[in-house]
Coordinates of C-alpha atoms in Angstrom, one line a residue:
L166 CA 138.0 -6.6 -97.8
L167 CA 141.0 -4.5 -96.6
E168 CA 140.0 -3.7 -93.5
Q169 CA 139.1 -7.3 -92.8
K170 CA 142.1 -8.4 -94.8
K171 CA 140.1 -11.1 -96.9
I172 CA 140.8 -11.5 -100.5
L173 CA 137.2 -11.2 -102.2
F174 CA 138.5 -12.1 -105.6
G175 CA 141.8 -13.0 -106.9
G176 CA 142.6 -13.9 -110.7
I177 CA 144.8 -13.4 -113.7
V178 CA 144.2 -10.8 -116.3
F179 CA 143.2 -12.6 -119.8
E180 CA 142.3 -9.3 -121.5
I181 CA 142.7 -5.8 -121.6
Q182 CA 140.9 -3.0 -123.6
K183 CA 141.7 0.6 -124.1
K184 CA 139.5 3.2 -126.1
S185 CA 140.9 6.4 -127.6
G186 CA 139.4 9.2 -126.5
T187 CA 138.5 8.4 -122.9
N188 CA 140.7 7.6 -120.1
S189 CA 139.1 4.3 -119.6
V190 CA 140.6 0.4 -119.5
S191 CA 139.0 -2.6 -119.3
Y192 CA 140.1 -5.8 -117.9
L193 CA 139.1 -9.1 -118.1
A194 CA 140.5 -11.4 -115.3
Y195 CA 139.4 -15.5 -113.9
D196 CA 140.0 -16.9 -111.2
L197 CA 142.1 -20.3 -110.7
M198 CA 138.9 -22.1 -111.5
F199 CA 139.7 -21.0 -115.1
Y200 CA 142.5 -24.0 -115.4
I201 CA 140.3 -26.5 -113.4
N202 CA 138.4 -26.1 -116.2
Q203 CA 140.5 -26.2 -119.0
S204 CA 143.3 -28.5 -118.1
D205 CA 143.0 -32.7 -118.8
I206 CA 143.7 -35.5 -116.2
N207 CA 144.8 -38.4 -117.2
D208 CA 145.5 -40.8 -114.2
N209 CA 143.9 -43.2 -111.7
Y210 CA 143.3 -42.2 -108.2
Q211 CA 141.9 -43.9 -105.3
G212 CA 141.0 -43.0 -102.2
L213 CA 138.5 -40.3 -100.5
P214 CA 137.4 -37.6 -102.7
E215 CA 139.0 -34.8 -100.8
E216 CA 142.3 -36.7 -101.3
I217 CA 142.0 -37.1 -104.8
V218 CA 141.0 -33.4 -105.5
S219 CA 144.0 -32.3 -103.6
K220 CA 146.2 -34.8 -106.0
I221 CA 144.6 -33.0 -108.9
C222 CA 145.2 -29.5 -107.7
E223 CA 149.0 -30.5 -106.9
K224 CA 149.3 -32.3 -110.3
L225 CA 148.2 -28.8 -111.9
E226 CA 150.1 -26.9 -109.5
I227 CA 146.8 -25.0 -108.1
P228 CA 146.4 -24.1 -104.6
Y229 CA 144.1 -25.3 -102.1
G230 CA 142.4 -25.3 -99.0
K231 CA 139.8 -27.0 -97.1
M232 CA 137.6 -29.9 -98.8
A233 CA 134.6 -31.2 -97.6
A234 CA 134.9 -34.3 -95.8
T235 CA 133.2 -37.2 -97.3
G236 CA 134.8 -40.1 -95.6
I237 CA 134.0 -42.5 -98.5
P238 CA 136.7 -44.2 -100.3
V239 CA 136.4 -44.1 -104.4
T240 CA 138.5 -45.6 -107.3
M241 CA 138.5 -43.2 -110.3
T242 CA 139.9 -43.6 -113.6
F243 CA 140.2 -40.3 -115.3
L244 CA 141.4 -40.8 -119.2
G245 CA 141.6 -37.3 -120.9
K246 CA 138.9 -36.0 -118.6
R247 CA 138.7 -32.4 -117.7
A248 CA 139.7 -31.4 -114.2
Y249 CA 136.5 -30.0 -113.4
A250 CA 134.7 -32.9 -114.1
A251 CA 137.2 -35.2 -112.6
I252 CA 136.8 -33.2 -108.9
M253 CA 132.7 -33.8 -109.7
M254 CA 133.0 -37.8 -111.0
A255 CA 134.9 -38.1 -107.6
Y256 CA 132.4 -36.2 -105.0
T257 CA 129.3 -37.7 -107.4
A258 CA 130.3 -41.1 -106.3
A259 CA 130.3 -40.2 -102.7
A260 CA 127.0 -37.8 -103.0
R261 CA 125.1 -41.1 -104.4
Q262 CA 126.0 -42.9 -101.0
N263 CA 125.5 -40.1 -98.4
G264 CA 122.5 -37.5 -100.0
K265 CA 124.5 -34.6 -99.7
K266 CA 125.8 -32.2 -102.3
Y267 CA 128.8 -30.9 -103.3
M268 CA 130.6 -27.8 -105.3
P269 CA 134.1 -26.9 -105.8
L270 CA 135.0 -22.7 -105.7
M271 CA 137.8 -20.5 -105.3
M272 CA 138.0 -18.9 -101.9
E273 CA 141.0 -16.6 -101.3
N274 CA 143.3 -17.9 -104.5
Q275 CA 142.6 -21.6 -103.1
L276 CA 140.3 -24.3 -104.7
C277 CA 138.1 -25.9 -102.4
V278 CA 135.1 -27.9 -102.2
I279 CA 131.9 -27.3 -100.0
E280 CA 129.0 -28.9 -99.2
K281 CA 126.3 -27.4 -101.3
G282 CA 123.5 -25.5 -99.5
T283 CA 125.3 -24.4 -96.6
L284 CA 123.9 -21.4 -94.9
S285 CA 126.2 -18.6 -95.5
G286 CA 124.7 -16.5 -92.4
V287 CA 123.4 -13.7 -94.7
T288 CA 119.6 -12.5 -94.2
I289 CA 117.7 -10.3 -96.5
A290 CA 114.9 -8.6 -95.3
G291 CA 112.1 -6.2 -96.7
S292 CA 112.7 -3.5 -94.4
Y293 CA 116.7 -4.1 -93.5
N294 CA 118.4 -4.5 -97.2
L295 CA 116.3 -5.5 -99.5
L296 CA 115.9 -3.6 -102.5
S297 CA 113.7 -5.7 -104.9
A298 CA 112.7 -9.3 -105.5
S299 CA 111.0 -11.1 -108.2
Y300 CA 109.2 -14.7 -108.0
Q301 CA 108.6 -17.2 -111.5
S302 CA 107.1 -20.4 -111.3
S303 CA 107.8 -22.3 -114.8
L304 CA 106.0 -25.7 -116.4
Q305 CA 108.5 -25.7 -119.0
K306 CA 110.9 -28.4 -118.1
L307 CA 107.7 -30.8 -116.4
V308 CA 108.5 -34.5 -116.5
N309 CA 105.9 -35.9 -114.8
R310 CA 106.0 -39.9 -115.9
V311 CA 109.3 -41.8 -117.0
L312 CA 108.7 -45.3 -118.5
L313 CA 111.3 -47.7 -117.6
L314 CA 112.0 -50.2 -120.7
D315 CA 114.0 -53.4 -120.6
P316 CA 116.7 -54.4 -123.3
N317 CA 114.0 -55.4 -125.6
N318 CA 112.1 -52.1 -125.2
N319 CA 109.4 -54.0 -123.3
P320 CA 108.0 -51.6 -120.1
I321 CA 108.8 -53.1 -116.9
K322 CA 108.0 -50.2 -114.6
T323 CA 106.6 -46.6 -114.5
I324 CA 108.0 -44.0 -112.4
E325 CA 105.6 -41.0 -112.0
D326 CA 104.2 -37.8 -110.2
A327 CA 100.5 -38.5 -109.6
E328 CA 99.8 -35.6 -107.8
S329 CA 101.8 -33.3 -110.9
I330 CA 99.8 -35.6 -113.6
K331 CA 96.5 -34.8 -111.7
R332 CA 97.2 -31.2 -111.8
Y333 CA 99.1 -30.8 -115.0
G334 CA 98.7 -33.8 -117.4
V335 CA 101.3 -36.2 -118.4
V336 CA 104.6 -35.0 -119.8
Q337 CA 106.8 -38.5 -120.1
R338 CA 110.4 -39.7 -120.9
V339 CA 111.3 -43.1 -121.7
L340 CA 114.5 -45.2 -120.4
K341 CA 116.1 -47.9 -121.3
Q342 CA 118.3 -50.5 -118.6
G343 CA 120.7 -52.9 -119.9
E344 CA 120.6 -56.5 -118.7
N345 CA 121.3 -56.6 -114.9
E346 CA 120.9 -53.1 -114.5
D347 CA 118.5 -50.9 -112.3
K348 CA 118.1 -47.5 -113.5
T349 CA 114.9 -46.5 -111.0
I350 CA 116.9 -44.2 -109.2
E351 CA 118.1 -42.3 -112.5
A352 CA 114.4 -42.7 -113.5
E353 CA 113.2 -40.8 -110.6
K354 CA 115.6 -38.0 -111.2
L355 CA 114.4 -37.3 -115.0
L356 CA 111.3 -36.3 -112.9
K357 CA 111.3 -32.4 -112.9
R358 CA 108.2 -30.5 -111.0
T359 CA 107.2 -26.8 -111.8
E360 CA 110.5 -25.1 -111.6
Q361 CA 110.6 -22.2 -108.9
T362 CA 113.3 -19.4 -109.0
A363 CA 113.7 -16.2 -107.5
S364 CA 115.9 -13.2 -108.1
V365 CA 116.8 -10.7 -105.2
S366 CA 119.1 -7.3 -105.1
G367 CA 120.0 -6.1 -101.8
I368 CA 122.4 -3.3 -100.4
P369 CA 124.9 -3.3 -99.2
S370 CA 126.6 -6.7 -101.0
D371 CA 127.7 -8.9 -98.6
P372 CA 130.5 -11.0 -99.9
R373 CA 129.3 -14.1 -98.2
A374 CA 126.4 -14.4 -100.4
I375 CA 127.8 -16.5 -103.5
S376 CA 127.1 -19.5 -105.5
G377 CA 127.0 -22.8 -103.4
Y378 CA 125.6 -20.9 -100.5
S379 CA 122.4 -20.4 -99.2
L380 CA 120.7 -17.4 -97.4
L381 CA 117.7 -16.5 -95.2
L382 CA 114.8 -14.7 -97.5
R383 CA 112.2 -12.6 -96.1
D384 CA 109.9 -10.4 -98.1
P385 CA 106.2 -9.9 -97.7
E386 CA 105.5 -8.2 -101.1
T387 CA 106.3 -11.6 -102.8
G388 CA 105.8 -13.8 -100.1
L389 CA 109.4 -15.2 -100.1
S390 CA 110.3 -16.4 -96.8
G391 CA 112.6 -19.1 -95.5
Q392 CA 115.9 -20.6 -96.8
F393 CA 117.0 -20.3 -100.4
Y394 CA 119.9 -21.4 -102.7
I395 CA 122.0 -19.2 -104.1
E396 CA 122.2 -20.2 -107.7
S397 CA 124.4 -17.0 -109.0
D398 CA 125.8 -14.0 -107.7
T399 CA 126.8 -10.7 -108.9
H400 CA 128.7 -8.1 -106.6
S401 CA 129.0 -4.3 -107.9
Y402 CA 130.7 -1.6 -106.3
K403 CA 130.0 2.0 -107.9
N404 CA 129.7 5.8 -106.7
G405 CA 130.9 4.3 -103.5
I406 CA 127.6 2.0 -103.4
S407 CA 127.8 -1.8 -103.1
Q408 CA 125.1 -3.9 -104.5
M409 CA 124.5 -7.7 -104.6
D410 CA 122.0 -9.2 -107.1
L411 CA 121.3 -13.0 -106.7
T412 CA 119.6 -15.8 -108.6
L413 CA 118.0 -18.2 -106.1
S414 CA 116.6 -21.9 -106.0
F415 CA 114.1 -23.3 -104.0
E416 CA 115.8 -26.7 -104.8
L417 CA 118.9 -27.6 -103.8
L418 CA 120.7 -29.6 -107.0
M419 CA 124.3 -31.0 -108.0
D420 CA 126.2 -30.8 -110.9
E421 CA 126.6 -34.5 -110.9
H422 CA 129.3 -36.3 -113.2
N423 CA 128.4 -40.0 -113.2
P424 CA 131.4 -41.9 -112.0
E425 CA 131.2 -44.2 -114.9
G426 CA 131.2 -41.7 -117.6
E427 CA 128.5 -42.4 -118.9

């Protein structure tokens, strides 16, 4: 926003398209996260995840800003790993100790890592700035029982969601663990309940409503009310009108990458 001297998007133009017979020119640009997604890392790191990410950025010559503080030291070996995967491996190691969720994103042309789900300060309400809202509930990814096996394929434990089984029936997965392993936590993460999603459109667009953050929503027509997590966002500016279209989640999830590289 010019009046606030705030950069909403900064990127590199990768494609330019011109069409004969028209005065239109199309540009395709990606922000600097493109380089994080496309570059490999081959190094050993020891320290806090926030320090490791800063070092990765320095190696790739990517400007970086504020990193979510964890205070949890980790040791990482990245052999031919994509930089994005390396960043998420470091923060996943911390997340498994403190239970928080993290996400990298570009803010004012700098790579930052935020604690995912932080309130953005945005409120969307029916009579205030809400254009439309929709709600969907799906059972297509349902898993409500996980059978845990030992190295000899003998069942040793069952992890299940009894209420879900009573209501919807059984959808089962099988997970095998090795000697001296306990994959109970991993089994619990395989459980998938009813998937609930929502989408909203609002005017005017609010640049604070971006993926990784959360907002407050009140819509009497759909019954949606409370704090929701922004999974994806589109902000458009046309004919002097700005609009935001957001996909919302009821559950806070992190793109976890196993620190052991499994």
